[in-house]
Short mmCIF file of C-alpha atoms in Angstrom, two decimals:
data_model
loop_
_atom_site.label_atom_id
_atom_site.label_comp_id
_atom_site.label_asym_id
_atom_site.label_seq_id
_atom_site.Cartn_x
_atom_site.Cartn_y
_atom_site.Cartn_z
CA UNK A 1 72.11 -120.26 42.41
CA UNK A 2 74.21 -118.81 45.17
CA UNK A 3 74.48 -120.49 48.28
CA UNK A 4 73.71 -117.14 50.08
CA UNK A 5 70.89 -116.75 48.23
CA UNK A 6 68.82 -119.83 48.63
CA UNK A 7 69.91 -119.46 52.59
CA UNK A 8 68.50 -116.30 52.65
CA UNK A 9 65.42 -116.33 50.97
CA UNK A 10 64.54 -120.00 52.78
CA UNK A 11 65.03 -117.58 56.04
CA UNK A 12 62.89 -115.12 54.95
CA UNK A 13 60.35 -117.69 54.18
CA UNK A 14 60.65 -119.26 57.45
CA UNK A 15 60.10 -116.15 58.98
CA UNK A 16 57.25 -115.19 56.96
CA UNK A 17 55.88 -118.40 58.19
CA UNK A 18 56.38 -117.67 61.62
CA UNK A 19 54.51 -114.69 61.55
CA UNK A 20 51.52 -115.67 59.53
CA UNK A 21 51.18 -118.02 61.95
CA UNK A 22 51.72 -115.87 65.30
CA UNK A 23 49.39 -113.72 63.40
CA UNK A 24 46.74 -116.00 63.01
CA UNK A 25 46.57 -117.46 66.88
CA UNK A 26 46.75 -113.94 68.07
CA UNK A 27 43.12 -113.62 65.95
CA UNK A 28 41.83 -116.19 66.54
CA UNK A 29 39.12 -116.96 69.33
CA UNK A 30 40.19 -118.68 72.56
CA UNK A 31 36.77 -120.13 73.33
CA UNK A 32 33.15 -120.96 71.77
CA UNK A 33 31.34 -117.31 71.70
CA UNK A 34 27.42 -117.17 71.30
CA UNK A 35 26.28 -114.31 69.48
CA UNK A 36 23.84 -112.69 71.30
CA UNK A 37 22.38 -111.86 68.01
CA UNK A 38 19.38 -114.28 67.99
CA UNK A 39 15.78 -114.16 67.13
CA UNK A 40 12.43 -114.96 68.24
CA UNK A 41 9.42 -116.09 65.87
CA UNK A 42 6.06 -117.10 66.66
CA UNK A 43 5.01 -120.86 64.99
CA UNK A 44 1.44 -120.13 64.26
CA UNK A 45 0.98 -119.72 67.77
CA UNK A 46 1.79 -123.04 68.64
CA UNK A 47 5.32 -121.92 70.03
CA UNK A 48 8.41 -120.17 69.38
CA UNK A 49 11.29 -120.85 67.11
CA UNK A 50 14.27 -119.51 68.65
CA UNK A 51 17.15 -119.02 66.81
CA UNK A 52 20.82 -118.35 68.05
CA UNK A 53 24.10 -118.23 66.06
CA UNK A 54 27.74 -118.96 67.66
CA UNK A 55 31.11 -118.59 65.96
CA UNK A 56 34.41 -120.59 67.07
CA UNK A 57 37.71 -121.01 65.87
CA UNK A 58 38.10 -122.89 62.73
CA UNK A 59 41.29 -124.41 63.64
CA UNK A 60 39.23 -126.05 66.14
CA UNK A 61 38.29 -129.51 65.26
CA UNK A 62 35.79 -130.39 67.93
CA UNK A 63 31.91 -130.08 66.43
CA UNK A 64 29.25 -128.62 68.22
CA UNK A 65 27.05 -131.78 68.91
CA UNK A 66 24.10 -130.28 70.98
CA UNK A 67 23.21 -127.53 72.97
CA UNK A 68 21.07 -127.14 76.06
CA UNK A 69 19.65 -124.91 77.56
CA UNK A 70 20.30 -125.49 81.31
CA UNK A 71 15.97 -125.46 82.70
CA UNK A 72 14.75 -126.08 79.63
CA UNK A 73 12.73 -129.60 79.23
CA UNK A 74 15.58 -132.47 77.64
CA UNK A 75 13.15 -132.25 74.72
CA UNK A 76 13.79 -128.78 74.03
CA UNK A 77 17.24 -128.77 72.29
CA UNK A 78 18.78 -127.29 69.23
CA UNK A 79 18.72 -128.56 66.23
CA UNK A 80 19.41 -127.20 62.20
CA UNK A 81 22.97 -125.68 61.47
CA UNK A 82 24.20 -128.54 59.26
CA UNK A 83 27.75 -127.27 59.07
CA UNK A 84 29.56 -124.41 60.72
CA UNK A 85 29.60 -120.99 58.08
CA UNK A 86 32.95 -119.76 57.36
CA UNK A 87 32.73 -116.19 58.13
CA UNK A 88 36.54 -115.21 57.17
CA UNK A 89 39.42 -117.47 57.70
CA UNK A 90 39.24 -117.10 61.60
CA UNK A 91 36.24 -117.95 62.42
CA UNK A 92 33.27 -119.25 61.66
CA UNK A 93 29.60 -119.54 62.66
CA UNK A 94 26.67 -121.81 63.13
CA UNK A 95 22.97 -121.04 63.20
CA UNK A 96 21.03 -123.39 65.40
CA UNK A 97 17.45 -123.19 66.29
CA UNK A 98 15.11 -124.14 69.41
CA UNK A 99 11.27 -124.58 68.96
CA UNK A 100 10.07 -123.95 72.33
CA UNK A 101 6.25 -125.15 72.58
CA UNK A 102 4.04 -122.24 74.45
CA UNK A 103 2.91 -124.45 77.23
CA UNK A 104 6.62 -124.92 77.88
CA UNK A 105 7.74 -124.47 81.48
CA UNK A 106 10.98 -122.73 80.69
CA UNK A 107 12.91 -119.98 82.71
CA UNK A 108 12.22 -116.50 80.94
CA UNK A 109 15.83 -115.52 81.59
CA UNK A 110 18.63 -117.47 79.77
CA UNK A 111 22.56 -116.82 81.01
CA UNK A 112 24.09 -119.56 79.72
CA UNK A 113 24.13 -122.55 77.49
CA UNK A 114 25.78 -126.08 77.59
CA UNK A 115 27.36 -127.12 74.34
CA UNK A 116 28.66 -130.36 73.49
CA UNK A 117 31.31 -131.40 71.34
CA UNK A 118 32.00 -134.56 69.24
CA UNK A 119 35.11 -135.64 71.41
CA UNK A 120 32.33 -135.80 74.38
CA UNK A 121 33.41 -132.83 76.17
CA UNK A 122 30.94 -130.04 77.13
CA UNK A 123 31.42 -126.33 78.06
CA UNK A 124 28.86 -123.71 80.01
CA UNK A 125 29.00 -120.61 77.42
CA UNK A 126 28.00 -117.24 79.07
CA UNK A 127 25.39 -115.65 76.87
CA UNK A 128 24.56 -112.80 78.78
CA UNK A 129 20.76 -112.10 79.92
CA UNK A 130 18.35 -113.22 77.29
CA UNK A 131 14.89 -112.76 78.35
CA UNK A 132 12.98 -115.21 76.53
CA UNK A 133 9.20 -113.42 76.50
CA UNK A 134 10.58 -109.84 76.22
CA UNK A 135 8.83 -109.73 72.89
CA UNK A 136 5.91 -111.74 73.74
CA UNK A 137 3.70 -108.49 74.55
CA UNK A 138 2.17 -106.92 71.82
CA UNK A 139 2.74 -109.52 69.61
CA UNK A 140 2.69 -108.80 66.09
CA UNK A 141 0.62 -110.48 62.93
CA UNK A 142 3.91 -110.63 60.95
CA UNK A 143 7.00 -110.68 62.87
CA UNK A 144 10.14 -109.50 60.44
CA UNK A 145 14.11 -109.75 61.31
CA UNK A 146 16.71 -109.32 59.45
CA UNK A 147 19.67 -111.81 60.14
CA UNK A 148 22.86 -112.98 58.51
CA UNK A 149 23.22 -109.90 56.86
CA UNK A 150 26.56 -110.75 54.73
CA UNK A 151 27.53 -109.48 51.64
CA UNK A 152 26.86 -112.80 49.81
CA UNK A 153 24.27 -114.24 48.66
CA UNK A 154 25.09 -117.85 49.17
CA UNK A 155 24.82 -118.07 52.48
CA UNK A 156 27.02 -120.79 54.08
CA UNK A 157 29.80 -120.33 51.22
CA UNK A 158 32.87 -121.01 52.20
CA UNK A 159 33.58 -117.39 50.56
CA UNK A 160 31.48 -115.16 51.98
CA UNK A 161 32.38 -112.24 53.11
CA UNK A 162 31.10 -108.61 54.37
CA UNK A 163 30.16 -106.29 51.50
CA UNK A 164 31.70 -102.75 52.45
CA UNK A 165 28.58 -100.91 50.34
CA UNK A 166 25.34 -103.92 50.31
CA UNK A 167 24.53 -106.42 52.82
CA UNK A 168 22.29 -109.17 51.87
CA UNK A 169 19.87 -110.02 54.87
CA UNK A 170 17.48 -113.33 55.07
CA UNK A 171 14.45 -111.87 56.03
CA UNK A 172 12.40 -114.36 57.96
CA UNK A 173 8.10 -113.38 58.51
CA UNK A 174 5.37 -115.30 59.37
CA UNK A 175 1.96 -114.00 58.78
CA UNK A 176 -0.32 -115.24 61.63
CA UNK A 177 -3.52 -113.97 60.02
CA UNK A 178 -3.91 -116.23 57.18
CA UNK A 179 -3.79 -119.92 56.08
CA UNK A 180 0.20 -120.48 55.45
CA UNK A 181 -0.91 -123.16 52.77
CA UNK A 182 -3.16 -120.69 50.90
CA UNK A 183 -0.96 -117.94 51.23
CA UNK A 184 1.18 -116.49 48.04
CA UNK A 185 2.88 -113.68 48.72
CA UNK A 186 4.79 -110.91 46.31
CA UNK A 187 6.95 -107.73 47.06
CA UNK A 188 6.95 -105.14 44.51
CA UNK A 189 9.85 -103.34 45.59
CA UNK A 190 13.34 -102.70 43.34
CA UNK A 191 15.48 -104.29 46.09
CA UNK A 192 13.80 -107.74 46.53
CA UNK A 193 15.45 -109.79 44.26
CA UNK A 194 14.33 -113.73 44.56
CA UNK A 195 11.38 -114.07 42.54
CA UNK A 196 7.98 -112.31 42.40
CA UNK A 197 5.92 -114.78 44.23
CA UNK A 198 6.43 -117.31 47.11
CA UNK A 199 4.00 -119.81 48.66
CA UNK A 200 5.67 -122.22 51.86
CA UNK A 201 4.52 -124.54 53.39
CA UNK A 202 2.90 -124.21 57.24
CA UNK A 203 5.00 -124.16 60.10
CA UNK A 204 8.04 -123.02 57.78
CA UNK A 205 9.08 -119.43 58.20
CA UNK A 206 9.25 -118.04 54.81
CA UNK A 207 13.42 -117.00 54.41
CA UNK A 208 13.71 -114.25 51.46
CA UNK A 209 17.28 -112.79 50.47
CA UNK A 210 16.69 -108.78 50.49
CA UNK A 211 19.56 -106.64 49.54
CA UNK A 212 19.72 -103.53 51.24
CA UNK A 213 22.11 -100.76 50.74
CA UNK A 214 23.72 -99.59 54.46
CA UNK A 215 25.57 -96.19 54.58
CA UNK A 216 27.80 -97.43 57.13
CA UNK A 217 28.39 -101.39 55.82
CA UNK A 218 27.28 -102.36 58.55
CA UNK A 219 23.29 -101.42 59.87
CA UNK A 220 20.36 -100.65 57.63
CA UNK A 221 16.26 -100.07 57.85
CA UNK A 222 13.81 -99.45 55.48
CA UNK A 223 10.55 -100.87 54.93
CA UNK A 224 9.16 -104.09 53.21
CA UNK A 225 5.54 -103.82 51.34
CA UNK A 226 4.47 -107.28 51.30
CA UNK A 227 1.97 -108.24 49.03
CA UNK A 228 -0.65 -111.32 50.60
CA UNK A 229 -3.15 -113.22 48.03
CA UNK A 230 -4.95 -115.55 49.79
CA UNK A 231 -6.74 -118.63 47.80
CA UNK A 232 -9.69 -116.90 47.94
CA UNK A 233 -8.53 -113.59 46.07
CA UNK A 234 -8.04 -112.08 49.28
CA UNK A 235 -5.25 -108.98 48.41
CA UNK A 236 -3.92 -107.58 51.52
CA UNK A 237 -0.78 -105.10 51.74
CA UNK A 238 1.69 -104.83 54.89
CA UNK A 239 4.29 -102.81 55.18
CA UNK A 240 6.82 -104.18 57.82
CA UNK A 241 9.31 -101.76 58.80
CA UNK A 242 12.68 -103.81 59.62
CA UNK A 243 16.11 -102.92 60.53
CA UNK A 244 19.25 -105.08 61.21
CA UNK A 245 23.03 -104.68 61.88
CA UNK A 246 24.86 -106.80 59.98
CA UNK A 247 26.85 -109.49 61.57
CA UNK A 248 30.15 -107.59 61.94
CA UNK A 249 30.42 -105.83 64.88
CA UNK A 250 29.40 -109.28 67.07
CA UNK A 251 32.10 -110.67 65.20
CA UNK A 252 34.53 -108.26 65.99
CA UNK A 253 33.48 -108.15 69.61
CA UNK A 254 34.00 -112.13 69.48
CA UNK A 255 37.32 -111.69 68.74
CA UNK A 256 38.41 -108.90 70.54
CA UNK A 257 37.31 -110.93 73.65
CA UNK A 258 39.20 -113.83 72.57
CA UNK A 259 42.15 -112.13 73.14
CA UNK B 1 66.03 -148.37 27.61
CA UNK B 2 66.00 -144.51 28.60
CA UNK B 3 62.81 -144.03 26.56
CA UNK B 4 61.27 -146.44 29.23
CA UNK B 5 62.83 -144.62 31.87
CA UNK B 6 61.34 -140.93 30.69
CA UNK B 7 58.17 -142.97 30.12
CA UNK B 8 58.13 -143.94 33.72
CA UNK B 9 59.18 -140.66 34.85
CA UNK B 10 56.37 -139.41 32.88
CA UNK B 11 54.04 -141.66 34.63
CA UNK B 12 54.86 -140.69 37.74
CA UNK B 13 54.87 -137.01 37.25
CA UNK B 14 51.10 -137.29 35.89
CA UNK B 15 50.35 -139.66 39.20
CA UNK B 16 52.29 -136.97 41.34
CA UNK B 17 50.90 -133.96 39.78
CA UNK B 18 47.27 -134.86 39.02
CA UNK B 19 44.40 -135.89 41.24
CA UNK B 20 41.81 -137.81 40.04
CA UNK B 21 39.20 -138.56 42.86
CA UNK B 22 35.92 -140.59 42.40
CA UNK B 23 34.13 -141.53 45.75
CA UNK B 24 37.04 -139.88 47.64
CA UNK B 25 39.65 -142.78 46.62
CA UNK B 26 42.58 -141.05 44.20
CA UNK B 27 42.24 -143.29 41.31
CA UNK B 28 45.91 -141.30 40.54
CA UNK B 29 47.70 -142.07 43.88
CA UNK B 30 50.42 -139.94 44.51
CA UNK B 31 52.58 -143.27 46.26
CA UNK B 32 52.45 -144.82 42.80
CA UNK B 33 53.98 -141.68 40.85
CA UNK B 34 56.67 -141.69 43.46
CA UNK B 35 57.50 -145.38 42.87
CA UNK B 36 57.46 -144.38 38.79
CA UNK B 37 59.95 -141.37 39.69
CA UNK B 38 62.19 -143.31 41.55
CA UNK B 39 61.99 -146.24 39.03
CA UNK B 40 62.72 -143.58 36.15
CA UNK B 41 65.53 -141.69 37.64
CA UNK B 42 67.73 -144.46 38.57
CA UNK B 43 67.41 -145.67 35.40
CA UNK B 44 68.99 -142.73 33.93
CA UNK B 45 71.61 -142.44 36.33
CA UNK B 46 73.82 -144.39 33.94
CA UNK B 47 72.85 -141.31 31.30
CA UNK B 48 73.76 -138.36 33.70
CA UNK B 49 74.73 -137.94 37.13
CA UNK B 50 72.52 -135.45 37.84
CA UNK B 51 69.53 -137.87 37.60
CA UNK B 52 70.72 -138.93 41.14
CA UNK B 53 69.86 -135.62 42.76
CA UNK B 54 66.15 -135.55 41.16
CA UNK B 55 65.81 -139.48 42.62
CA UNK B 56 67.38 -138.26 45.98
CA UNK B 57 64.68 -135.60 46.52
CA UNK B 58 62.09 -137.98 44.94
CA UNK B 59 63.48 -140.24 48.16
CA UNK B 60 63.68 -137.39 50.79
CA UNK B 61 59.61 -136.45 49.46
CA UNK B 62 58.43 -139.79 49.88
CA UNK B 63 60.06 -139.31 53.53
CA UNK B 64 58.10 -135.93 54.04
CA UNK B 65 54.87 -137.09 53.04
CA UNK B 66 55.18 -140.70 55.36
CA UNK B 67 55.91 -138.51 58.04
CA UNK B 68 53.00 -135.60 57.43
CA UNK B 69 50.68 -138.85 56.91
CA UNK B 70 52.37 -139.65 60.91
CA UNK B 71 51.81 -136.16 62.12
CA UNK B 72 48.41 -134.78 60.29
CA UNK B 73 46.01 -138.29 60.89
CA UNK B 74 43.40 -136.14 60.39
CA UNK B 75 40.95 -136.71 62.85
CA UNK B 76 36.92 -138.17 63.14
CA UNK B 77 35.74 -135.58 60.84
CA UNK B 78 38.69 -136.14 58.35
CA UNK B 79 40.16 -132.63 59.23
CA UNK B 80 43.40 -132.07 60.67
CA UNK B 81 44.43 -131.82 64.05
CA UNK B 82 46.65 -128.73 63.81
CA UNK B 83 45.67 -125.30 64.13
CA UNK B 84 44.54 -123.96 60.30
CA UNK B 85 47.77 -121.97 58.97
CA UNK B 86 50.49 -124.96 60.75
CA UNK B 87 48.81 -127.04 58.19
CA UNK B 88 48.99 -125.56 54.78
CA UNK B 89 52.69 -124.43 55.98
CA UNK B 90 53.52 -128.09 56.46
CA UNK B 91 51.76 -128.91 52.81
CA UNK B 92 53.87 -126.26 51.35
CA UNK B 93 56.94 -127.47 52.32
CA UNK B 94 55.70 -130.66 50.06
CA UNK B 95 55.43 -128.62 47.66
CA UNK B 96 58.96 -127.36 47.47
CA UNK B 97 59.98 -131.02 47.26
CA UNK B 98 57.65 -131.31 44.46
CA UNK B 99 59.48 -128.54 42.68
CA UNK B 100 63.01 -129.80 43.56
CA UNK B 101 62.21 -133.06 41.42
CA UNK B 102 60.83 -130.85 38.31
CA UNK B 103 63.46 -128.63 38.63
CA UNK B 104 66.55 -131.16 39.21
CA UNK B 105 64.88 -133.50 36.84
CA UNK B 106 65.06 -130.23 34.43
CA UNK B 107 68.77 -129.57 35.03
CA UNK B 108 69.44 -133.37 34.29
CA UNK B 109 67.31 -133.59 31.09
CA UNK B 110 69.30 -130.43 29.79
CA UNK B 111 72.63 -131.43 30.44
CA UNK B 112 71.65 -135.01 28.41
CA UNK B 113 70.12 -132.65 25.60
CA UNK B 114 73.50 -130.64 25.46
CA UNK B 115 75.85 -133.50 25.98
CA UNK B 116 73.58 -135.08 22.67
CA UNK B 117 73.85 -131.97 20.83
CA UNK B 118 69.96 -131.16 20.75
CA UNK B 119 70.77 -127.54 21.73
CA UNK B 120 67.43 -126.21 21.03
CA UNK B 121 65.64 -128.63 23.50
CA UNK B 122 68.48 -127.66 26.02
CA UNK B 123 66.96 -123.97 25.51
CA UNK B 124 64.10 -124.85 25.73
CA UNK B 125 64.14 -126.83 29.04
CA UNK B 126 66.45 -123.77 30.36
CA UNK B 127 63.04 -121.35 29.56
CA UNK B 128 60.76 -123.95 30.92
CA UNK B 129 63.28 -123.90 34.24
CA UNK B 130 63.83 -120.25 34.80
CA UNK B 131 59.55 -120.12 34.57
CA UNK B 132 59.04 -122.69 36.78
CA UNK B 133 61.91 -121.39 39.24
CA UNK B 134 60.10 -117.80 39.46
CA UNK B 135 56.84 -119.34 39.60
CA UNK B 136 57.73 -121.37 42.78
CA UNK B 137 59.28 -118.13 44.21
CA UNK B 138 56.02 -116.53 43.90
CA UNK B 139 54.27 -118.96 45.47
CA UNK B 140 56.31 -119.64 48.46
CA UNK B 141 55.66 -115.78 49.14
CA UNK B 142 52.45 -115.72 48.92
CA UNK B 143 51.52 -118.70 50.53
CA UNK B 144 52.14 -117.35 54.44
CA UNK B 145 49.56 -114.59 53.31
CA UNK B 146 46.75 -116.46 52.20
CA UNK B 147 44.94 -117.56 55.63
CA UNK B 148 44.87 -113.71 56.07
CA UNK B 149 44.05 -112.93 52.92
CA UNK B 150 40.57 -110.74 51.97
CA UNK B 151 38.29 -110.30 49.24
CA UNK B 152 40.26 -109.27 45.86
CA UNK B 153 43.17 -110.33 47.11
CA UNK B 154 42.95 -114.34 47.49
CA UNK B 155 42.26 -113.71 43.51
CA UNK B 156 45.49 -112.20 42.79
CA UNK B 157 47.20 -114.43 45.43
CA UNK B 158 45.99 -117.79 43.30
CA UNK B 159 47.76 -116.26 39.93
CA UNK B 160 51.15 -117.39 41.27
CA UNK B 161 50.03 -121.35 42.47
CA UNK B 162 47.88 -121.38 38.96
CA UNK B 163 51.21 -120.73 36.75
CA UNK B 164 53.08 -122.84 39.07
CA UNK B 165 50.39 -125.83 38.18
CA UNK B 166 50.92 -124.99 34.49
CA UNK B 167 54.68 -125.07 34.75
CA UNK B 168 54.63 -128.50 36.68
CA UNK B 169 51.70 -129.89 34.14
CA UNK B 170 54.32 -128.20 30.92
CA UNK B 171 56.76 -130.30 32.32
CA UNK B 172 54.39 -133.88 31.34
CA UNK B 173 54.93 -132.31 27.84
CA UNK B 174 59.08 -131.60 28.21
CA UNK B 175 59.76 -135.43 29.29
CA UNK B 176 57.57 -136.73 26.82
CA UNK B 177 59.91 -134.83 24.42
CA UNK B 178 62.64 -136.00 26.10
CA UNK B 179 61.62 -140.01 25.56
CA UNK B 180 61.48 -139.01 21.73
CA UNK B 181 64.45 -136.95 21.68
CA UNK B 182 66.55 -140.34 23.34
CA UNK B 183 64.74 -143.10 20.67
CA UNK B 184 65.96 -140.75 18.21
CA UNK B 185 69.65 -140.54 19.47
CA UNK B 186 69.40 -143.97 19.82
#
């Protein structure tokens, strides 16, 4: 081979190089973002659960060790989110959860949270205004959300990725009416996919996969007909209107203001 | 003698090319298949020259990979310190060392079939060599695009490094030919 050659194609590779990776640190986030995407569940009225998700850089090796909420009581901190959630090659996510008792003296506005990393440092993250008992009025029997809603259905693969046609939402409800360890319940509905019949065990929120078609690839609504059999033959039907927007527009609001 | 010295070549190539972990400890470390290369090659030198070059970049890829073990310690977690793409650049520069040895090594072992007058393993190691060369072509390509790549596209971007592995693991089955073709000549 030509001396020329193997110059010039080693070049081009360089440069190739070069780019991909100018490309990548002009994507990537600068800082730990919160997504203000987060959700609120009632515990069989013993508290709330009170779930948040953040995405960071993955070329960032530092691992999210706690958060606090700055007010809240030093028991009150997150735990869950066993590993951070690849959502493309740029970033990924974490879903962490609070379980804030009711009697809980906590502020009912939120701006900001302190997260701590494995090599010790911490950082204040601006979350916005979260009002913490915003939802608290009118409270529901079965509170629905719709969260996570990828186009995989393994969440936490390494692989997943947005569907441009389905999204695949984890549909957390907690009926407060009945007995949780009595409780089977079944959706007869073409979409719901996992299974015909569930039972879990109290204090767990019951997590379904739902696939929903979305016009847009990105929100969708419709409504879930849940089907409750208590131990006792009791046959109740809700139907639990939900709707959701997937994931992707946080993201790419994440990004654009890690730029 | 030289069917010791492709034995050990083959050796090292299967240490080199193959990973075998159990617990997380490579029961196939790649140090050893370097030491087998090196061992191999300068054995042969007395065969052909051209057995130098392949133990010269067998030399200059042991160098690479002490110094990527120096710059990538990896840290608490056991995942590198450099930002994502600077890090499967740096591996793929190991990898054109890795093809560098196949592909000098292939040069060398077809010059000794030719100068031995086994001209259809000489045509043979010429196909296997052209394959290899485009296969490594394609995959130093493609490899700045995959931390951007998307769904669909990682797919098509993995044909290149699969035929690449296939060419590199072909090559176990050209020095193994090459140890019977010198016991014959013998």
């Amino acid at each position: 081979m030509k001396k020329k050659t193997i110059f010039a194609a080693s070049a081009i590779w360089l440069v190739m190089w070069v780019l991909s990776i100018a490309w990548y640190e002009h994507k990537t986030l600068s800082e730990l973002y919160i997504l203000r995407h987060y959700e609120r569940l009632p515990l069989f009225n013993e508290g709330y659960v009170w779930n948040l998700s953040f995405v960071k850089n993955t070329n960032d090796p530092r691992e999210v060790r706690s958060i606090v909420v700055p007010g809240f009581p030093s028991a009150i901190r997150a735990s869950g989110g066993d590993g951070n959630y690849h959502l493309d090659n740029y970033v990924s996510y974490r879903g962490v959860q609070f379980i804030i008792p009711n009697e809980s003296d906590i502020p009912k506005k939120i701006t900001e949270l302190e997260v701590t990393f494995s090599d010790g440092s911490s950082q204040m993250v601006d979350i916005g205004e979260l009002y913490l008992d915003e939802e608290r009025e009118g409270e529901p029997s079965t509170v629905l959300s719709g969260y996570h809603s990828r186009g995989s259905e393994n969440e936490g693969s390494a692989t997943s990725r947005f569907a441009k046609d389905a999204l695949l939402t984890n549909v957390t409800f907690l009926p407060a009416a009945v007995s949780a360890k009595d409780l089977e319940v079944s959706i007869n509905d073409s979409l719901w996919e996992k299974g015909k019949t569930l039972s879990f065990s109290k204090g767990e929120p019951l997590k379904v996969s739902y696939r929903v078609v979305s016009e847009d690839g990105v929100s969708f609504a419709g409504t879930i007909h849940l089907h409750f059999r208590t131990s006792d033959g009791t046959e109740f039907v809700e139907e639990v209107p939900f709707r959701a927007r997937s994931d992707r527009d946080q993201l790419l609001q994440a990004i654009r203001k890690g730029r | 003698m030289y069917r010791k010295a492709y034995l050990q070549i083959w050796w090292g190539l299967l240490f080199l090319l193959i990973s075998f972990r159990v617990q997380g400890i490579d029961l196939l470390p790649d140090f050893i298949g370097y030491v087998l290369l090196f061992l191999g090659f300068r054995a042969l030198v007395s065969l052909h020259l051209r057995f130098r070059t392949a133990m010269f970049m067998t030399v200059l890829s042991v160098i690479y990979r002490v110094a990527l073990t120096v710059i990538l310690p990896g840290s608490e977690e056991g995942k590198p310190i450099l930002s994502y793409p600077l890090t499967p650049f740096l591996e793929s520069i190991q990898t054109i060392f890795h093809f560098l040895i196949i592909y000098t090594m292939y040069q060398a072992i077809c010059s000794v079939a030719k100068m031995q007058g086994s001209l259809d393993f000489a045509q043979k190691l010429e196909g296997a060599q052209k394959i290899l060369l485009y296969a490594f072509l394609a995959v130093a390509f493609t490899s700045p695009l995959l931390p951007h790549s998307v769904d669909g596209i990682v797919a098509l971007l993995f044909i290149p490094q699969l035929i690449f592995i296939f060419c590199c693991l072909y090559s176990l089955i050209l020095v193994r030919l090459a140890a019977r073709q010198s016991a014959i000549s013998k």
